Short mmCIF file of N, CA and C in Angstrom, two decimals:
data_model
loop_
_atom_site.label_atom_id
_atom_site.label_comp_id
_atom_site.label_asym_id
_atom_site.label_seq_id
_atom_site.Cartn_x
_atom_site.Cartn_y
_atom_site.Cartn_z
N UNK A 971 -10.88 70.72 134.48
CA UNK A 971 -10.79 69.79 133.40
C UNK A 971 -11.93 69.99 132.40
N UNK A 972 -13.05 70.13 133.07
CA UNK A 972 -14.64 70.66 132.08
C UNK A 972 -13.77 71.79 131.27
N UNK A 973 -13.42 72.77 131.53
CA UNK A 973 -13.16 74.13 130.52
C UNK A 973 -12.26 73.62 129.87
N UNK A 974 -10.93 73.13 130.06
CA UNK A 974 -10.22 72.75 129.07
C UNK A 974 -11.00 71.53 128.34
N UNK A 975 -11.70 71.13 128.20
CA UNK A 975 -12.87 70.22 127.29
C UNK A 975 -13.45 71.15 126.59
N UNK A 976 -14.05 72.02 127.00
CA UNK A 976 -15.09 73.05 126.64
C UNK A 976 -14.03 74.00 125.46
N UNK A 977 -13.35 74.18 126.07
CA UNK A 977 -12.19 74.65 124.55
C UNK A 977 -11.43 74.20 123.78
N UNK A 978 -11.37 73.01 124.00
CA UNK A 978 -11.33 71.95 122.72
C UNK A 978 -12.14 71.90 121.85
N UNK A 979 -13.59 71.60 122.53
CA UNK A 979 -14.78 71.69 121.74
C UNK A 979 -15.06 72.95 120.94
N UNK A 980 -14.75 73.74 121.17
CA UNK A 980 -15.10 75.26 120.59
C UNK A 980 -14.20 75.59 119.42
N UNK A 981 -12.76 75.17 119.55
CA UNK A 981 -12.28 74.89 119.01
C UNK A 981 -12.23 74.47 117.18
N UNK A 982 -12.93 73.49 117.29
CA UNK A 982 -13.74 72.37 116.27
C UNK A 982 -14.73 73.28 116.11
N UNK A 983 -15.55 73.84 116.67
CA UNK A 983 -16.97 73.72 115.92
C UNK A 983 -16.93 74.87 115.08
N UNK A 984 -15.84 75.45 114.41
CA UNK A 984 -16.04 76.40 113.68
C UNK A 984 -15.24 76.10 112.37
N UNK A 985 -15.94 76.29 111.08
CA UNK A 985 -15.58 75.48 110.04
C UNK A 985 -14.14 76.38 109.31
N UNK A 986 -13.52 75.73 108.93
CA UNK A 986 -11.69 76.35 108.42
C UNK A 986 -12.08 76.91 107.23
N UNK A 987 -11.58 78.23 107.11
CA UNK A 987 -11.52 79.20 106.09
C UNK A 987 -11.19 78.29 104.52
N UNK A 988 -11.71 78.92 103.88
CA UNK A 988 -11.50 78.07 102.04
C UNK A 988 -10.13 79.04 101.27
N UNK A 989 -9.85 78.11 100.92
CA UNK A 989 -8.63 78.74 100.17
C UNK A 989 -8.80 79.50 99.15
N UNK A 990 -7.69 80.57 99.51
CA UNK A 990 -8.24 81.73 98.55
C UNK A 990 -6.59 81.70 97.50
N UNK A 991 -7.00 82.06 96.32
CA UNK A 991 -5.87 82.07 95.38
C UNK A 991 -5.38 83.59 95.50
N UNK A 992 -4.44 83.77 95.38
CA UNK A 992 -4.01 85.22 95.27
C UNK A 992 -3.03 84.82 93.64
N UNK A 993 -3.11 86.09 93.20
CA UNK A 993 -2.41 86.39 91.76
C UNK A 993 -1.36 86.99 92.09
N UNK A 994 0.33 86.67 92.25
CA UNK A 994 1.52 87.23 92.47
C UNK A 994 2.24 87.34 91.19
N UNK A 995 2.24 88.61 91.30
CA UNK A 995 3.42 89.24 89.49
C UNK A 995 4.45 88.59 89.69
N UNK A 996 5.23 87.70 89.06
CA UNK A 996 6.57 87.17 88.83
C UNK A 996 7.35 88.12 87.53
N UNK A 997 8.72 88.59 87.98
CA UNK A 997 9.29 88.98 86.94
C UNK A 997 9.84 88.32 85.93
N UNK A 998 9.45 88.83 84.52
CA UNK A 998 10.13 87.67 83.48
C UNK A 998 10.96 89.05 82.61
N UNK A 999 12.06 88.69 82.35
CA UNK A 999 13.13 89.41 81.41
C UNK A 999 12.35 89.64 79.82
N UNK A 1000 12.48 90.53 79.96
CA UNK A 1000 11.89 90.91 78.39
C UNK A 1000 12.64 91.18 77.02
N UNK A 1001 13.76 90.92 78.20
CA UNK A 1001 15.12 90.89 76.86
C UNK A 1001 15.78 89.61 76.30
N UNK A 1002 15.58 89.25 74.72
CA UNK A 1002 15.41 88.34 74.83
C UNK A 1002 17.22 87.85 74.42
N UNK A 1003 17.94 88.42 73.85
CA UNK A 1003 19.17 88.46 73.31
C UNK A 1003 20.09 89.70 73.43
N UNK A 1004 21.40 89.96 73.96
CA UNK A 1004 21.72 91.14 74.17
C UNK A 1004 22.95 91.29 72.53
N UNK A 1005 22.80 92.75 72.53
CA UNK A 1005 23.79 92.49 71.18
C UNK A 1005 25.39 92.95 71.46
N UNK A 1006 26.21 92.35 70.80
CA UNK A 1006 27.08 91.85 71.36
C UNK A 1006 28.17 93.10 70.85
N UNK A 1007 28.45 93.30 72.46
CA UNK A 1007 29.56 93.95 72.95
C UNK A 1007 30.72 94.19 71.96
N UNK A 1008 31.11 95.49 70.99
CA UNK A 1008 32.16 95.55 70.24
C UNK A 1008 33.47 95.49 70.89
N UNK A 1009 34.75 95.61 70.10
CA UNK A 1009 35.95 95.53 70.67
C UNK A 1009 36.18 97.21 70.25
N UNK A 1010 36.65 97.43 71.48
CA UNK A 1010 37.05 99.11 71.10
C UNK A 1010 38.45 98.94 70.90
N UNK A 1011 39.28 99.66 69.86
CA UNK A 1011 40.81 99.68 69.64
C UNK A 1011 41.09 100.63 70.64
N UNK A 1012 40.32 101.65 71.54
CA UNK A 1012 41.31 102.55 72.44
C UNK A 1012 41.36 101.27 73.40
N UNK A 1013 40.58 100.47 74.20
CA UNK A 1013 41.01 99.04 75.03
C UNK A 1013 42.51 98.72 75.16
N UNK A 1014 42.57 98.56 73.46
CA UNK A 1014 44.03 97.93 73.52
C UNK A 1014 45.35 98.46 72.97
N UNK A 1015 45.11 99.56 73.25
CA UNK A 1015 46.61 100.53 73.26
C UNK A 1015 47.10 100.36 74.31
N UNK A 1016 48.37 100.65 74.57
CA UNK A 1016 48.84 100.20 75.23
C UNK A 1016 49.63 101.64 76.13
N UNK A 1017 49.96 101.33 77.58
CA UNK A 1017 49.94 103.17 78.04
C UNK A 1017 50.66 103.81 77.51
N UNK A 1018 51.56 103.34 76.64
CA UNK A 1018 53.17 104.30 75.70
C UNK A 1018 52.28 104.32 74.66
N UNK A 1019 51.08 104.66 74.53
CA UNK A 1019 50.76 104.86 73.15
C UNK A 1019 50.47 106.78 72.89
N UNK A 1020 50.74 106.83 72.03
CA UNK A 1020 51.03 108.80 71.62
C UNK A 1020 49.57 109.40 72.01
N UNK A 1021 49.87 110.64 72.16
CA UNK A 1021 48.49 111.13 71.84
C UNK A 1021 47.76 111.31 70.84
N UNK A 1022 48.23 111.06 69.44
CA UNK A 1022 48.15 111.36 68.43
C UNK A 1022 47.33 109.49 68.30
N UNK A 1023 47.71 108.65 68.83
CA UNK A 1023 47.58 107.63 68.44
C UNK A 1023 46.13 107.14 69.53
N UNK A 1024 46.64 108.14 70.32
CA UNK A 1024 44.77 107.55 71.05
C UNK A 1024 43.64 108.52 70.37
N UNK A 1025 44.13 109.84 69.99
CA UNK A 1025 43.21 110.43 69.18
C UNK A 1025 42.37 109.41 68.26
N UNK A 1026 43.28 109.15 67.62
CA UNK A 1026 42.77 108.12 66.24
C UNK A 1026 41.69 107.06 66.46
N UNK A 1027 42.22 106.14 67.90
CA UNK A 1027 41.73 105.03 68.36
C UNK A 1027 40.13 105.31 68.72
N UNK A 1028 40.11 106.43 69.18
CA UNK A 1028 38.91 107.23 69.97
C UNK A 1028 37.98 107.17 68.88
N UNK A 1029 38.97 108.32 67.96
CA UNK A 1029 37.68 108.32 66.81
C UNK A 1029 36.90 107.21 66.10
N UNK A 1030 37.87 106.24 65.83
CA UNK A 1030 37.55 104.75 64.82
C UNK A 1030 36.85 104.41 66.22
N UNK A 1031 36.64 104.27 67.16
CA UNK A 1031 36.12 103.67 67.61
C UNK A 1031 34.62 104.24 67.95
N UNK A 1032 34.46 105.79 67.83
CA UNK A 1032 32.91 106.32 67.97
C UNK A 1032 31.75 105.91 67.50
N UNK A 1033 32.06 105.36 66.17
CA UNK A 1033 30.56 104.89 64.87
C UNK A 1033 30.22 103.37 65.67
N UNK A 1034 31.31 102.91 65.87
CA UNK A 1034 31.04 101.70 66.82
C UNK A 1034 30.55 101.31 67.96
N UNK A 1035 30.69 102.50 68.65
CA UNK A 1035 30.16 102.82 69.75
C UNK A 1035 28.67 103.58 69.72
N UNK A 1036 28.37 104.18 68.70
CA UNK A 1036 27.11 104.84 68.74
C UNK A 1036 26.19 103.94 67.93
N UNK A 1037 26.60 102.33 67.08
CA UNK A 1037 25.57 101.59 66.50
C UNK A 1037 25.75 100.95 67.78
N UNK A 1038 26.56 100.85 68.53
CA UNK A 1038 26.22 99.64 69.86
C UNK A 1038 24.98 100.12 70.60
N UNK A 1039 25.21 101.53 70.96
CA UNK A 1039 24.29 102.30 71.56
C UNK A 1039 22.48 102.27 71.22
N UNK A 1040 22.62 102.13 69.60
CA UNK A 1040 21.55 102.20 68.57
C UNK A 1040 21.11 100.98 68.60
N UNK A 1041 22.04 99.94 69.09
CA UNK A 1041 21.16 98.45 69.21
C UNK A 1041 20.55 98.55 70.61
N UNK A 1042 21.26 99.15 71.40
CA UNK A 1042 21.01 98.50 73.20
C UNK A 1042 19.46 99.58 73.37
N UNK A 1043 19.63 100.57 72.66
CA UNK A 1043 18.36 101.11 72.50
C UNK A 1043 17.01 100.97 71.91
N UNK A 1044 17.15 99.93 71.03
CA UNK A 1044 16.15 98.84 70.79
C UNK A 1044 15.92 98.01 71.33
N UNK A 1045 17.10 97.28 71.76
CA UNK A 1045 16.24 96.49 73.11
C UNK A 1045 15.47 96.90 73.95
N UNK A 1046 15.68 97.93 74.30
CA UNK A 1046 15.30 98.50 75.52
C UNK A 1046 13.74 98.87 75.15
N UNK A 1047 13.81 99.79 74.14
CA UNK A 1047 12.41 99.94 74.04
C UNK A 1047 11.51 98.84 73.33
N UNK A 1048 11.95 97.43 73.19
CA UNK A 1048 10.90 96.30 73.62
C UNK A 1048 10.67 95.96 74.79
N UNK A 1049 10.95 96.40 75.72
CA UNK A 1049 10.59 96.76 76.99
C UNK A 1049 9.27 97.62 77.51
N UNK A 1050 9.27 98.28 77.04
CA UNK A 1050 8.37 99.60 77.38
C UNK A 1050 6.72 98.59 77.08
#
């Protein structure tokens, strides 16, 4: 019964560590607005559509597709 007293006591007599702050990186999005998704006309052809007629769709739809590209690539490099 003495030793289990005796390590109780020992227990106690040593003073509790001080709190230490640690600094944890939280991720925050750096993007603040995404730019908005065009409508491509090849999307909405329909499968009986010619080849001649998806040619077309393809093309009208490239400049649109390469300023979408030209925005998402500015976002991006506010990132960096």
């Amino acid at each position: 019964m003495k030793w289990m007293l005796a390590l109780v006591l020992a227990g106690c007599g040593s003073t509790p560590l001080a709190p230490q702050r640690v600094e944890i990186p939280v991720f925050t999005p750096c993007v603040k607005s995404m730019p908005q998704r065009p409508v491509y006309e090849f999307d909405q052809l329909t499968p009986a559509a010619t080849d001649g007629e998806i040619v077309l769709a393809l093309a009208r739809d490239w400049p649109r597709g390469r300023e979408y590209e030209g925005e998402l690539e500015a976002v991006v490099a506010g990132c960096r």
